[in-house]
Amino acid sequence: GQQVMQIPQYQHVQEGEDFTTYCNSSTTLSNIQWYKQRPGGHPVFLIQLVKSGEVKKQKRLTFQFGEAKKNSSLHITATQTTDVGTYFCAGVTQGGSEKLVFGKGTKLTVNP
Amino acid sequence: GAGVSQTPSNKVTEKGKYVELRCDPISGHTALYWYRQSLGQGPEFLIYFQGTGAADDSGLPNDRFFAVRPEGSVSTLKIQRTERGDSAVYLCASSPSGGRGEKLFFGSGTQLSVL
């Protein structure tokens, strides 16, 4: 079945440093979504990427979708303490059901 | 409602008991999803409803798990003969029409603890 893998599992940075998490799918995706889950909270939608090679920016966050639509990345520039949480990618398989399959997430901690 | 509502927020039960978890989606959302999240893991897909029918139940781990959505709004996830391994946060999410790539709106989850 479809698998979505994320690395790293954990990342600890000093405030002001950059952070990147990578997502890889075993199947070609029709789209990929990114969610953020704060400690004790529930996943909250950040963004969706649909097109091959697409790049989207939200303030200090940059999201990329690979040319083959099997991988994606999230990059945060100059992390802040408010960026703390777990970042999940989630994909929908091209030609499959509409179910969204999540990766295991990357837990980001930021040292002030 | 303003958001996806899940009740109870916490449920403690004994091994072998039956539990029901309720999800009230955002008003007007036709698609409803159940996920299970263990500590340190990502949400694991269980089942997806489009209206009253289960469009994809491939994530239900075994026949002890069953979910219904009889009127196309509120859904109940039912777990029979609970086991300690069922302990997790059960998340419900909804989306407006369930189309490919719609963002999901998650509830706060039900923390299930099986003793």
mmCIF file of C-alpha atoms in Angstrom:
data_model
loop_
_atom_site.group_PDB
_atom_site.id
_atom_site.type_symbol
_atom_site.label_atom_id
_atom_site.label_comp_id
_atom_site.label_asym_id
_atom_site.label_seq_id
_atom_site.Cartn_x
_atom_site.Cartn_y
_atom_site.Cartn_z
ATOM 1 C CA GLY A 1 0.000 0.000 0.000
ATOM 2 C CA GLN A 2 0.935 3.638 -0.151
ATOM 3 C CA GLN A 3 3.654 4.737 2.269
ATOM 4 C CA VAL A 4 4.800 8.231 3.111
ATOM 5 C CA MET A 5 8.153 8.612 4.811
ATOM 6 C CA GLN A 6 9.517 11.680 6.528
ATOM 7 C CA ILE A 7 12.979 12.593 7.726
ATOM 8 C CA PRO A 8 14.298 13.546 10.118
ATOM 9 C CA GLN A 9 12.069 12.246 12.892
ATOM 10 C CA TYR A 10 13.347 14.923 15.292
ATOM 11 C CA GLN A 11 15.121 18.221 14.800
ATOM 12 C CA HIS A 12 16.386 20.551 17.496
ATOM 13 C CA VAL A 13 17.584 24.011 16.452
ATOM 14 C CA GLN A 14 18.627 27.269 18.006
ATOM 15 C CA GLU A 15 16.234 30.119 17.428
ATOM 16 C CA GLY A 16 17.209 31.860 14.211
ATOM 17 C CA GLU A 17 18.562 28.736 12.516
ATOM 18 C CA ASP A 18 16.907 27.231 9.442
ATOM 19 C CA PHE A 19 14.996 23.944 9.417
ATOM 20 C CA THR A 20 14.064 21.511 6.652
ATOM 21 C CA THR A 21 11.944 18.365 6.662
ATOM 22 C CA TYR A 22 11.708 15.941 3.753
ATOM 23 C CA CYS A 23 8.873 13.736 2.630
ATOM 24 C CA ASN A 24 8.998 10.776 0.231
ATOM 25 C CA SER A 25 6.157 8.677 -1.125
ATOM 26 C CA SER A 26 6.309 5.141 -2.461
ATOM 27 C CA THR A 27 3.711 6.086 -5.082
ATOM 28 C CA THR A 28 3.107 9.052 -7.374
ATOM 29 C CA LEU A 29 0.899 11.587 -5.659
ATOM 30 C CA SER A 30 -1.910 13.665 -7.101
ATOM 31 C CA ASN A 31 -1.245 16.241 -4.414
ATOM 32 C CA ILE A 32 0.543 16.668 -1.115
ATOM 33 C CA GLN A 33 -0.536 18.573 1.964
ATOM 34 C CA TRP A 34 1.388 19.798 4.989
ATOM 35 C CA TYR A 35 0.001 20.016 8.501
ATOM 36 C CA LYS A 36 1.364 21.357 11.783
ATOM 37 C CA GLN A 37 0.492 19.860 15.157
ATOM 38 C CA ARG A 38 1.375 21.863 18.239
ATOM 39 C CA PRO A 39 2.130 19.934 21.447
ATOM 40 C CA GLY A 40 -1.177 18.678 22.857
ATOM 41 C CA GLY A 41 -3.063 19.897 19.800
ATOM 42 C CA HIS A 42 -4.491 18.475 16.619
ATOM 43 C CA PRO A 43 -3.143 18.706 13.059
ATOM 44 C CA VAL A 44 -3.823 22.033 11.365
ATOM 45 C CA PHE A 45 -3.611 22.451 7.602
ATOM 46 C CA LEU A 46 -0.772 24.600 6.287
ATOM 47 C CA ILE A 47 -0.733 24.210 2.514
ATOM 48 C CA GLN A 48 -1.402 21.989 -0.483
ATOM 49 C CA LEU A 49 0.817 21.418 -3.518
ATOM 50 C CA VAL A 50 -0.607 19.986 -6.719
ATOM 51 C CA LYS A 51 1.692 20.671 -9.666
ATOM 52 C CA SER A 52 4.961 18.963 -10.465
ATOM 53 C CA GLY A 53 7.854 21.171 -9.325
ATOM 54 C CA GLU A 54 5.542 23.581 -7.520
ATOM 55 C CA VAL A 55 6.997 25.956 -4.949
ATOM 56 C CA LYS A 56 4.866 27.923 -2.517
ATOM 57 C CA LYS A 57 5.842 30.356 0.218
ATOM 58 C CA GLN A 58 4.099 31.413 3.394
ATOM 59 C CA LYS A 59 6.181 34.084 5.122
ATOM 60 C CA ARG A 60 9.240 32.165 6.417
ATOM 61 C CA LEU A 61 7.953 28.775 5.188
ATOM 62 C CA THR A 62 8.810 27.422 1.725
ATOM 63 C CA PHE A 63 7.139 24.283 0.381
ATOM 64 C CA GLN A 64 8.295 22.318 -2.653
ATOM 65 C CA PHE A 65 6.769 19.453 -4.617
ATOM 66 C CA GLY A 66 9.167 17.274 -6.574
ATOM 67 C CA GLU A 67 9.197 16.971 -10.355
ATOM 68 C CA ALA A 68 8.137 13.327 -10.167
ATOM 69 C CA LYS A 69 5.421 14.153 -7.607
ATOM 70 C CA LYS A 70 6.852 11.604 -5.178
ATOM 71 C CA ASN A 71 8.654 13.903 -2.779
ATOM 72 C CA SER A 72 8.243 17.209 -1.031
ATOM 73 C CA SER A 73 10.023 19.452 1.425
ATOM 74 C CA LEU A 74 9.238 22.152 3.940
ATOM 75 C CA HIS A 75 11.897 24.724 4.770
ATOM 76 C CA ILE A 76 11.607 27.248 7.578
ATOM 77 C CA THR A 77 13.952 30.230 7.511
ATOM 78 C CA ALA A 78 15.117 31.769 10.779
ATOM 79 C CA THR A 79 13.066 29.616 13.136
ATOM 80 C CA GLN A 80 11.161 31.170 16.014
ATOM 81 C CA THR A 81 9.866 29.571 19.213
ATOM 82 C CA THR A 82 6.367 29.734 17.745
ATOM 83 C CA ASP A 83 7.474 27.224 15.075
ATOM 84 C CA VAL A 84 7.676 24.455 17.697
ATOM 85 C CA GLY A 85 5.535 21.444 16.846
ATOM 86 C CA THR A 86 5.370 18.391 14.630
ATOM 87 C CA TYR A 87 5.161 18.877 10.882
ATOM 88 C CA PHE A 88 3.397 16.201 8.849
ATOM 89 C CA CYS A 89 3.205 15.704 5.133
ATOM 90 C CA ALA A 90 0.204 13.830 3.784
ATOM 91 C CA GLY A 91 -0.420 12.615 0.273
ATOM 92 C CA VAL A 92 -3.198 11.365 -1.952
ATOM 93 C CA THR A 93 -2.157 8.651 -4.384
ATOM 94 C CA GLN A 94 -2.705 9.449 -8.045
ATOM 95 C CA GLY A 95 -5.503 7.270 -9.334
ATOM 96 C CA GLY A 96 -6.290 5.880 -5.903
ATOM 97 C CA SER A 97 -8.935 6.646 -3.306
ATOM 98 C CA GLU A 98 -9.239 10.110 -1.795
ATOM 99 C CA LYS A 99 -7.758 8.985 1.503
ATOM 100 C CA LEU A 100 -4.946 11.154 2.805
ATOM 101 C CA VAL A 101 -1.961 9.139 4.032
ATOM 102 C CA PHE A 102 0.228 10.861 6.605
ATOM 103 C CA GLY A 103 3.922 10.537 7.257
ATOM 104 C CA LYS A 104 5.230 10.015 10.791
ATOM 105 C CA GLY A 105 6.139 13.678 11.075
ATOM 106 C CA THR A 106 9.177 15.692 12.063
ATOM 107 C CA LYS A 107 9.152 17.052 15.588
ATOM 108 C CA LEU A 108 10.789 20.472 15.761
ATOM 109 C CA THR A 109 12.028 21.985 18.985
ATOM 110 C CA VAL A 110 13.523 25.480 19.095
ATOM 111 C CA ASN A 111 15.929 26.633 21.770
ATOM 112 C CA PRO A 112 15.423 30.351 22.522
ATOM 113 C CA GLY B 1 -20.887 24.153 14.364
ATOM 114 C CA ALA B 2 -17.738 26.240 14.427
ATOM 115 C CA GLY B 3 -15.443 23.259 14.181
ATOM 116 C CA VAL B 4 -15.261 19.482 14.343
ATOM 117 C CA SER B 5 -16.439 18.309 17.734
ATOM 118 C CA GLN B 6 -15.408 14.980 19.265
ATOM 119 C CA THR B 7 -16.783 13.406 22.412
ATOM 120 C CA PRO B 8 -15.696 12.294 24.864
ATOM 121 C CA SER B 9 -12.324 14.031 24.984
ATOM 122 C CA ASN B 10 -11.025 11.221 27.195
ATOM 123 C CA LYS B 11 -12.218 7.657 27.610
ATOM 124 C CA VAL B 12 -10.774 5.123 30.007
ATOM 125 C CA THR B 13 -12.021 1.582 29.693
ATOM 126 C CA GLU B 14 -11.087 -1.926 30.676
ATOM 127 C CA LYS B 15 -9.768 -4.572 28.325
ATOM 128 C CA GLY B 16 -12.638 -6.425 26.683
ATOM 129 C CA LYS B 17 -15.187 -3.621 26.978
ATOM 130 C CA TYR B 18 -17.093 -1.923 24.147
ATOM 131 C CA VAL B 19 -16.618 1.800 23.416
ATOM 132 C CA GLU B 20 -18.221 4.353 21.147
ATOM 133 C CA LEU B 21 -16.519 7.545 20.037
ATOM 134 C CA ARG B 22 -18.551 10.350 18.511
ATOM 135 C CA CYS B 23 -17.676 12.906 15.871
ATOM 136 C CA ASP B 24 -19.759 15.917 14.885
ATOM 137 C CA PRO B 25 -18.297 17.411 11.686
ATOM 138 C CA ILE B 26 -18.453 20.984 10.473
ATOM 139 C CA SER B 27 -21.979 21.715 9.317
ATOM 140 C CA GLY B 28 -22.402 21.041 5.624
ATOM 141 C CA HIS B 29 -19.248 18.959 5.223
ATOM 142 C CA THR B 30 -20.089 15.779 3.355
ATOM 143 C CA ALA B 31 -16.760 14.011 3.833
ATOM 144 C CA LEU B 32 -15.729 12.617 7.211
ATOM 145 C CA TYR B 33 -12.534 10.797 8.141
ATOM 146 C CA TRP B 34 -11.381 8.796 11.138
ATOM 147 C CA TYR B 35 -7.701 8.550 11.982
ATOM 148 C CA ARG B 36 -5.839 6.993 14.899
ATOM 149 C CA GLN B 37 -2.675 8.561 16.294
ATOM 150 C CA SER B 38 -0.329 6.785 18.652
ATOM 151 C CA LEU B 39 2.283 8.698 20.637
ATOM 152 C CA GLY B 40 5.064 9.958 18.402
ATOM 153 C CA GLN B 41 3.384 8.742 15.219
ATOM 154 C CA GLY B 42 1.483 10.321 12.386
ATOM 155 C CA PRO B 43 -2.285 9.995 12.004
ATOM 156 C CA GLU B 44 -3.111 6.517 10.680
ATOM 157 C CA PHE B 45 -6.059 6.362 8.290
ATOM 158 C CA LEU B 46 -8.997 4.222 9.423
ATOM 159 C CA ILE B 47 -12.075 5.035 7.343
ATOM 160 C CA TYR B 48 -13.520 7.726 5.117
ATOM 161 C CA PHE B 49 -17.216 8.529 4.596
ATOM 162 C CA GLN B 50 -18.730 10.346 1.697
ATOM 163 C CA GLY B 51 -22.216 11.202 2.918
ATOM 164 C CA THR B 52 -23.708 8.164 4.637
ATOM 165 C CA GLY B 53 -21.570 5.560 2.933
ATOM 166 C CA ALA B 54 -18.073 4.376 3.728
ATOM 167 C CA ALA B 55 -16.071 5.244 0.607
ATOM 168 C CA ASP B 56 -12.884 3.610 1.909
ATOM 169 C CA ASP B 57 -12.635 1.470 5.041
ATOM 170 C CA SER B 58 -9.304 -0.104 4.177
ATOM 171 C CA GLY B 59 -7.640 1.267 7.313
ATOM 172 C CA LEU B 60 -9.856 -0.462 9.863
ATOM 173 C CA PRO B 61 -7.423 -2.848 11.580
ATOM 174 C CA ASN B 62 -9.849 -5.747 12.127
ATOM 175 C CA ASP B 63 -13.511 -6.597 12.559
ATOM 176 C CA ARG B 64 -13.594 -5.237 16.117
ATOM 177 C CA PHE B 65 -13.686 -1.767 14.586
ATOM 178 C CA PHE B 66 -16.800 -0.415 12.930
ATOM 179 C CA ALA B 67 -18.004 3.073 12.050
ATOM 180 C CA VAL B 68 -21.355 4.482 11.010
ATOM 181 C CA ARG B 69 -22.710 7.754 9.736
ATOM 182 C CA PRO B 70 -26.438 7.057 9.341
ATOM 183 C CA GLU B 71 -27.653 10.548 8.440
ATOM 184 C CA GLY B 72 -24.562 11.879 6.730
ATOM 185 C CA SER B 73 -23.500 14.156 9.555
ATOM 186 C CA VAL B 74 -22.553 12.724 12.979
ATOM 187 C CA SER B 75 -20.398 9.629 12.927
ATOM 188 C CA THR B 76 -19.708 7.031 15.587
ATOM 189 C CA LEU B 77 -16.624 4.835 15.732
ATOM 190 C CA LYS B 78 -17.353 1.614 17.593
ATOM 191 C CA ILE B 79 -14.705 -0.656 19.057
ATOM 192 C CA GLN B 80 -15.665 -4.074 20.432
ATOM 193 C CA ARG B 81 -13.645 -6.186 22.864
ATOM 194 C CA THR B 82 -11.075 -3.448 23.356
ATOM 195 C CA GLU B 83 -7.420 -4.383 23.706
ATOM 196 C CA ARG B 84 -4.557 -2.476 25.305
ATOM 197 C CA GLY B 85 -3.099 -1.926 21.847
ATOM 198 C CA ASP B 86 -6.183 0.120 20.923
ATOM 199 C CA SER B 87 -5.024 2.892 23.256
ATOM 200 C CA ALA B 88 -4.401 6.000 21.145
ATOM 201 C CA VAL B 89 -5.889 9.347 20.203
ATOM 202 C CA TYR B 90 -8.742 8.879 17.748
ATOM 203 C CA LEU B 91 -9.005 11.877 15.456
ATOM 204 C CA CYS B 92 -11.960 12.813 13.322
ATOM 205 C CA ALA B 93 -11.722 15.221 10.394
ATOM 206 C CA SER B 94 -14.153 16.604 7.859
ATOM 207 C CA SER B 95 -13.921 18.362 4.533
ATOM 208 C CA PRO B 96 -16.548 20.146 2.413
ATOM 209 C CA SER B 97 -17.011 17.568 -0.338
ATOM 210 C CA GLY B 98 -14.213 15.034 -0.015
ATOM 211 C CA GLY B 99 -12.761 15.881 -3.365
ATOM 212 C CA ARG B 100 -9.176 14.946 -4.096
ATOM 213 C CA GLY B 101 -6.875 17.307 -2.299
ATOM 214 C CA GLU B 102 -9.354 19.087 -0.044
ATOM 215 C CA LYS B 103 -7.861 20.170 3.234
ATOM 216 C CA LEU B 104 -9.025 18.365 6.337
ATOM 217 C CA PHE B 105 -10.366 20.098 9.431
ATOM 218 C CA PHE B 106 -9.499 18.021 12.484
ATOM 219 C CA GLY B 107 -11.251 17.768 15.818
ATOM 220 C CA SER B 108 -9.351 17.727 19.097
ATOM 221 C CA GLY B 109 -9.553 13.965 19.311
ATOM 222 C CA THR B 110 -10.610 11.362 21.846
ATOM 223 C CA GLN B 111 -7.827 9.966 23.999
ATOM 224 C CA LEU B 112 -8.715 6.289 24.497
ATOM 225 C CA SER B 113 -6.951 4.401 27.270
ATOM 226 C CA VAL B 114 -7.543 0.667 27.605
ATOM 227 C CA LEU B 115 -6.399 -0.671 30.964
#
